[in-house]
Coordinates of C-alpha atoms and ligand atoms in Angstrom, one line a residue:
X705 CA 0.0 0.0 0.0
X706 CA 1.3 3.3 -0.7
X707 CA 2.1 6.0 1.8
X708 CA -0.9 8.5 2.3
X709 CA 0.5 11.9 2.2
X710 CA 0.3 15.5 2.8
X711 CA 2.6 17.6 0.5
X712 CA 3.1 21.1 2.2
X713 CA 5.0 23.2 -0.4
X714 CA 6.4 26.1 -1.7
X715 CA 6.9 25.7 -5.5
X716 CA 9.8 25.9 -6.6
X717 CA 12.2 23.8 -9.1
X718 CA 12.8 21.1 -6.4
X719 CA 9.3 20.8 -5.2
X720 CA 8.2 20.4 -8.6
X721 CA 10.1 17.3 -9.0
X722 CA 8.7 16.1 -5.5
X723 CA 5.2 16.3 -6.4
X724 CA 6.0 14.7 -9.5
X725 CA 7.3 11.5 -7.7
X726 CA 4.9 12.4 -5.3
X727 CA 2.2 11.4 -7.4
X728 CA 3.4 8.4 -8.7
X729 CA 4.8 6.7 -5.4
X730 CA 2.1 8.3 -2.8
X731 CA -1.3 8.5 -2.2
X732 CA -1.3 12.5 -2.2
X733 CA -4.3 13.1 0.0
X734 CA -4.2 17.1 -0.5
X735 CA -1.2 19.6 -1.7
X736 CA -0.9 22.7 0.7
X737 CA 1.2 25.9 -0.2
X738 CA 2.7 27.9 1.9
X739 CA 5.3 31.1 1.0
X740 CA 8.7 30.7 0.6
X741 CA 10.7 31.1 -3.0
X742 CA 8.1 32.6 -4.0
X743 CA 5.1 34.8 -2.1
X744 CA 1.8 32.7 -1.4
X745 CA -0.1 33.2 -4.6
X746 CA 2.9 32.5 -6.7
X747 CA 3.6 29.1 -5.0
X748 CA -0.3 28.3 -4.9
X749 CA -0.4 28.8 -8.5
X750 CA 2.7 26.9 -9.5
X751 CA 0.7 23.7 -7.1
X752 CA -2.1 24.0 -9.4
X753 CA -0.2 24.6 -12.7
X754 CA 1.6 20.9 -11.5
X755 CA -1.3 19.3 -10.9
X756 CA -3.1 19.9 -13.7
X757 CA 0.5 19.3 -15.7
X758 CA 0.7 15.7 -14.2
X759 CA -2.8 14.9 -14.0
X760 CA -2.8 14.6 -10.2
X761 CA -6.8 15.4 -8.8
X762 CA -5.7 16.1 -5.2
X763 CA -7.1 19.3 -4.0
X764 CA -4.8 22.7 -3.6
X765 CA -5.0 24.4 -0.2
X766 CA -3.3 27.8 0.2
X767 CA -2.0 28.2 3.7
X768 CA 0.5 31.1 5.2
X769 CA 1.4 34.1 3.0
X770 CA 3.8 35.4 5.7
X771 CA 6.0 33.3 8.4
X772 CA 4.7 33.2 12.3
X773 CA 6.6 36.4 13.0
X774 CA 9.0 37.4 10.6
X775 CA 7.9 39.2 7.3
X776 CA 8.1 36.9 4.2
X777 CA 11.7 36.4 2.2
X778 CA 11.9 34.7 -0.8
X779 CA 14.6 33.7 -3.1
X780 CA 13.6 34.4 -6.6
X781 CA 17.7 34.4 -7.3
X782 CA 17.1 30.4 -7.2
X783 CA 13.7 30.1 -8.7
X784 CA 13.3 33.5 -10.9
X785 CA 10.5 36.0 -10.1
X786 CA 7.7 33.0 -10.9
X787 CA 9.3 30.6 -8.6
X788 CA 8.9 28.4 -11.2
X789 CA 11.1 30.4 -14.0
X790 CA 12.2 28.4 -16.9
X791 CA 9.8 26.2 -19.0
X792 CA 7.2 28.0 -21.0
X793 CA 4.3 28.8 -18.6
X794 CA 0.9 26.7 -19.1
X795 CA -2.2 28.4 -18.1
X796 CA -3.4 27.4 -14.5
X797 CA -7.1 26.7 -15.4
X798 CA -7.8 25.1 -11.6
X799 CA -8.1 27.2 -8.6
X800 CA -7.6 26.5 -5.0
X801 CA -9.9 24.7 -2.9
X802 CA -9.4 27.0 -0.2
X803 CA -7.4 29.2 1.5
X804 CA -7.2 27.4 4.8
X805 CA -4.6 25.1 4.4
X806 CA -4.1 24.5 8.2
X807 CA -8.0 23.2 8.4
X808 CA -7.4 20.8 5.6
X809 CA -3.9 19.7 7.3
X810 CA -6.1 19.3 11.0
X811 CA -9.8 18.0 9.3
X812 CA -7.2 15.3 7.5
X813 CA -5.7 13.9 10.1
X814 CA -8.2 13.9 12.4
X815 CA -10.5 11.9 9.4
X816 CA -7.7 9.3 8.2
X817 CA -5.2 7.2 10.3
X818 CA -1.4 6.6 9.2
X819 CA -1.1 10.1 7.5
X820 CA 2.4 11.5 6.5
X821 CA 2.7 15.2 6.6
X822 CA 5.9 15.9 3.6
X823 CA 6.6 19.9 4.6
X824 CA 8.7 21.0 2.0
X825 CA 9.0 24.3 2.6
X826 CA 9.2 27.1 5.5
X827 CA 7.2 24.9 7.9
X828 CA 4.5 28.0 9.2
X829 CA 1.4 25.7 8.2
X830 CA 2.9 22.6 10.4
X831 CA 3.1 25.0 12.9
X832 CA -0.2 26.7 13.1
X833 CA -2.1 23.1 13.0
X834 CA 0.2 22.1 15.3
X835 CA -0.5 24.7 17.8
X836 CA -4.5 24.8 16.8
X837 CA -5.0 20.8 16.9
X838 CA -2.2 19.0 19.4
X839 CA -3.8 16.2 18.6
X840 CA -2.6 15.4 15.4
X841 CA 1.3 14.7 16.6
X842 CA 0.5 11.6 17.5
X843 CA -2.1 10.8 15.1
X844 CA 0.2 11.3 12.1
X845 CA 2.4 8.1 10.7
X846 CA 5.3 10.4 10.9
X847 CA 6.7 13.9 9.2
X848 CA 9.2 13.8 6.7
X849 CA 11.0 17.6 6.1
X850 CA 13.1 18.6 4.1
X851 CA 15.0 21.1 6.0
X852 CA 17.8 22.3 8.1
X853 CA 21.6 20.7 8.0
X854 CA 23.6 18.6 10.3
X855 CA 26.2 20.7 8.6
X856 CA 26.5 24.3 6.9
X857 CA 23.7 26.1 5.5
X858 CA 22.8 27.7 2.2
X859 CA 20.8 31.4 2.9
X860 CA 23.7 32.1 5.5
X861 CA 26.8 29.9 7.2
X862 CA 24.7 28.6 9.3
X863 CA 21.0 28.3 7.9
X864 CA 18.8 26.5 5.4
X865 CA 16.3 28.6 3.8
X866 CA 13.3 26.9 4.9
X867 CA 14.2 26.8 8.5
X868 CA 15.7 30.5 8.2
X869 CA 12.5 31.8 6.5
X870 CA 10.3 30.6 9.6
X871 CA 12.7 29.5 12.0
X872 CA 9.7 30.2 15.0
X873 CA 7.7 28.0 13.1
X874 CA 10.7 25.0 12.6
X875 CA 11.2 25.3 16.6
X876 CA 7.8 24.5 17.3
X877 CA 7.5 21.9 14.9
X878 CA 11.3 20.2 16.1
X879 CA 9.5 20.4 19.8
X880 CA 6.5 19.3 18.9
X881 CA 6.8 15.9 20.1
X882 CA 6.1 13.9 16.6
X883 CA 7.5 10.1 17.6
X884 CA 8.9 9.7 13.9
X885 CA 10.4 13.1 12.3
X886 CA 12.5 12.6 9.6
X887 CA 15.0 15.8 8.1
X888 CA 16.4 15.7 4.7
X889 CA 18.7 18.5 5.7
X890 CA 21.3 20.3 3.3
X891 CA 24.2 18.0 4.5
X892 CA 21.9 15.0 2.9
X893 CA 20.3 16.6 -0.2
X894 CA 23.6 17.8 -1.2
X895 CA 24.4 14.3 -2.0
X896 CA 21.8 13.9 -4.5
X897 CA 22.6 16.3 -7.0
X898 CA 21.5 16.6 -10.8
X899 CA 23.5 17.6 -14.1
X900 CA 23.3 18.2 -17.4
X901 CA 23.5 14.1 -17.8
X902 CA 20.5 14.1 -16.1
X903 CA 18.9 16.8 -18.2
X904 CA 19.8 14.7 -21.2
X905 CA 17.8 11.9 -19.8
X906 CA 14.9 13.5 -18.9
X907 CA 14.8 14.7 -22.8
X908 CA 15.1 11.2 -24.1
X909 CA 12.8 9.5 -22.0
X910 CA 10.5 12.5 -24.0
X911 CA 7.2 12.9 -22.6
X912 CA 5.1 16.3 -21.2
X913 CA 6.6 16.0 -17.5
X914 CA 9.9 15.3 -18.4
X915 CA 10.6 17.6 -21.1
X916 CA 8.4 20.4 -18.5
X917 CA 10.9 19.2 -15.8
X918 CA 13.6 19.4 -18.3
X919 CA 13.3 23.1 -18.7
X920 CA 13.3 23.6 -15.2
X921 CA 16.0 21.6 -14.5
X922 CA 18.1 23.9 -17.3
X923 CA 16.7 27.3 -15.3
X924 CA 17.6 25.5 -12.0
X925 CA 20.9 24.4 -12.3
X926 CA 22.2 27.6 -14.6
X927 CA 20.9 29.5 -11.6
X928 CA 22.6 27.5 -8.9
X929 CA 26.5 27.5 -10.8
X930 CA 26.4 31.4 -11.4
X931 CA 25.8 31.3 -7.4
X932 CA 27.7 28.5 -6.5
X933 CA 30.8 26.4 -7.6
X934 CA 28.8 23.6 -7.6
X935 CA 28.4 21.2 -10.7
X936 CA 25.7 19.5 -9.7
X937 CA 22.6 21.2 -8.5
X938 CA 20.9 19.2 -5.3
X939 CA 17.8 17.8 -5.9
X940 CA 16.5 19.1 -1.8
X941 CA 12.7 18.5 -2.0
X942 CA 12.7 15.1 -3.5
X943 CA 14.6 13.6 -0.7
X944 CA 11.9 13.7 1.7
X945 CA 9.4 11.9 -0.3
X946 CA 11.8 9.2 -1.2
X947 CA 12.7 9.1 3.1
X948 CA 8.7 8.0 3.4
X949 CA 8.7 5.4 0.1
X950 CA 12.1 4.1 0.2
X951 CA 13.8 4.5 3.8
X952 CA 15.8 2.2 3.0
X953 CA 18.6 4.1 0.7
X954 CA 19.1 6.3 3.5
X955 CA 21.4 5.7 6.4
X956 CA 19.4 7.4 9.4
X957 CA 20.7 8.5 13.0
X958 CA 18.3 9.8 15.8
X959 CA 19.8 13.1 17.4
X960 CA 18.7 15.8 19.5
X961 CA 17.7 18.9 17.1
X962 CA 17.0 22.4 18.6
X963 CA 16.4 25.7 15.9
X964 CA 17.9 28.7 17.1
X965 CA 15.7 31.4 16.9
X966 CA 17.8 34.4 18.6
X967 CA 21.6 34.0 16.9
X968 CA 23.7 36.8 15.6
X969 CA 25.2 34.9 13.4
X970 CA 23.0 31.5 14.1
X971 CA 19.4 32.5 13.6
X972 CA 17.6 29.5 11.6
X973 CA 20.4 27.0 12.3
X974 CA 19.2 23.6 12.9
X975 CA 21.7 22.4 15.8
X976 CA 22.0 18.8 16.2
X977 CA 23.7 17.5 18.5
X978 CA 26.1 14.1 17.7
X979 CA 28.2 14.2 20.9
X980 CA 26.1 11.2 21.6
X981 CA 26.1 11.4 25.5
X982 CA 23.7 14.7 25.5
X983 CA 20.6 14.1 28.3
X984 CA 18.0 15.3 26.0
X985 CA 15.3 13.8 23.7
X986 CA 16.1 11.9 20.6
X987 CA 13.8 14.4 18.4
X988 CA 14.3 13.8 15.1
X989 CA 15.9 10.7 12.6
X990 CA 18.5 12.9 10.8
X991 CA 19.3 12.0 7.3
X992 CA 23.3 11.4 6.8
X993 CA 23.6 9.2 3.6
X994 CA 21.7 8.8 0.5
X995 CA 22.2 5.6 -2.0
X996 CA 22.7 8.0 -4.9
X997 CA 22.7 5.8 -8.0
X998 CA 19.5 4.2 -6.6
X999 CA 18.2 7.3 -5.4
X1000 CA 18.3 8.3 -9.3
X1001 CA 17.4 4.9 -10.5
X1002 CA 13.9 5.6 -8.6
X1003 CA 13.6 9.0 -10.0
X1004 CA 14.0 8.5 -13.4
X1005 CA 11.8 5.4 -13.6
X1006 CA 9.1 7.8 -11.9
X1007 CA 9.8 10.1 -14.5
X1008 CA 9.4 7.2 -17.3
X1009 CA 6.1 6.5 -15.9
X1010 CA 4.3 9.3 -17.5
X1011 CA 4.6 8.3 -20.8
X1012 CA 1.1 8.0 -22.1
X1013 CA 0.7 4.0 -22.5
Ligands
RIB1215 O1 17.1 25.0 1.1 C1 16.4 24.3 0.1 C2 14.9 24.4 0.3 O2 14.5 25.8 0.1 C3 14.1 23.6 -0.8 O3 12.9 23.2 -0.2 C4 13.8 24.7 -1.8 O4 12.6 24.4 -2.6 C5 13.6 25.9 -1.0 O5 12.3 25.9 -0.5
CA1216 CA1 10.7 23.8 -1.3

């Protein structure tokens, strides 16, 4: 049986791809959007645009448009003024179901058992159900982020961007309690990277998602080596929905994780602590190694499987 899933997202090159695989390897019970590379109606829109793009009929909810007490940031330098810059634009012809993500996230869980929540961006909508419905930590199956870094960041030194955009938010969800919370943090996603090898595939496999995903891919990781020195760009979002369907490529370790909220320099820094005598709780099952090859193996038959038959 496939993993039922909430997909909380802020599209977004990467999250693209994750809600591509999303919809091939999960049982998407809803999409919610929440801002982050791009501002709320940008990243609701791009949702929607993938949905109807991959044939996926699992309602849109738009959530926050601003963090829990910061004011928004975005990073259009990563994903263009769209968030989704690159491939040539399709028409959105759906709209939202509503504009209370956080309901849909509660009503959900209360309504269905085994539920993963997948946040995939700043993680403000975990949040605010978390704080309006306690209940539903230990009525989800688990929650699998990508976020954070049991090593440097990206936005600064220190931080990821979706823990740094609404790093209040990330505390409360890190303290939340959840038995199983799984992070796909920076130190992991930077292991699965994609190139211009992989763009080529995605072109001969030659159907309407991969040649859309293509496109993004070529905005993407042009984008990410005039920033970086990087040759390969990392494929972040994707990770956690591959952590829920195929835990096995991953090596995990349970830590203690506490966001700093206050720091000069630290603010947004996911601090995990591997002395491995510390006397708090084990919080979170941090993500260390990735089984590349297989990683991409999974990807890229996902990607195959929307060839029209
Ligand atoms: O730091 C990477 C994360 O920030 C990814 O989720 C990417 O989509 C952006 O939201
Ligand atoms: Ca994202």
């Amino acid at each position: 049986m496939k993993p039922r899933i909430i997909i909380d997202c802020d599209p977004g090159h990467d999250d693209a791809i994750a809600i591509m695989m999303a919809a091939r390897l999960t049982e998407v019970l809803g999409i919610t959007t929440v801002s982050g590379n791009a501002p709320l109606d940008l990243t609701t829109d791009n949702a929607l645009l993938l949905a109807d793009l991959i044939g996926l009929e699992a309602e849109v909810h738009a959530g926050a448009e601003k963090p829990l007490l910061l004011p928004a940031r975005h990073a259009a330098e990563a994903h263009g003024k769209t968030g989704l810059d690159g491939p040539v634009r399709p028409d959105v012809t759906r709209s939202a179901t509503s504009f209370d993500a956080v309901r849909f996230i509660i009503e959900t869980i209360r309504k269905n058992d085994d539920v993963w929540l997948v946040p995939i961006g700043p993680l403000t909508n975990i949040a605010l159900a978390v704080q309006q419905a306690p209940d539903i930590v230990k009525r989800v199956a688990g929650v699998s982020i990508m976020g954070g870094s049991a090593g440097a960041g990206n936005v600064t030194p220190t931080a990821e961007f979706n823990v740094w955009a609404d790093p209040h938010a990330a505390a409360i969800v890190f303290n939340a309690g959840f038995e199983t919370l799984l992070m796909a943090g920076l130190n992991l996603t930077h292991q699965f990277g994609i190139d211009e090898a992989t763009i080529a595939s995605l072109r001969e496999i030659n159907n309407s998602v991969t040649l859309f995903a293509a496109d993004l891919f070529e905005f993407y990781l042009a984008s990410y080596q005039k920033r970086t020195r990087g040759q390969r760009v990392p494929l972040h979002d994707p990770c956690a929905v591959l952590a829920v369907t195929h835990p096995e490529i991953f090596t995990f370790e349970s830590r203690t994780v506490h966001v700093e909220t206050e720091g000069k320099h630290t603010t947004g820094m996911t601090v995990v602590d591997e002395r491995g005598w510390g006397d708090q709780p084990l919080n979170c099952k941090v993500e260390y190694a990735i089984d590349r090859d297989r990683g991409m193996d999974i990807f890229l038959e996902t990607m195959c499987s929307y060839t029209a038959k």
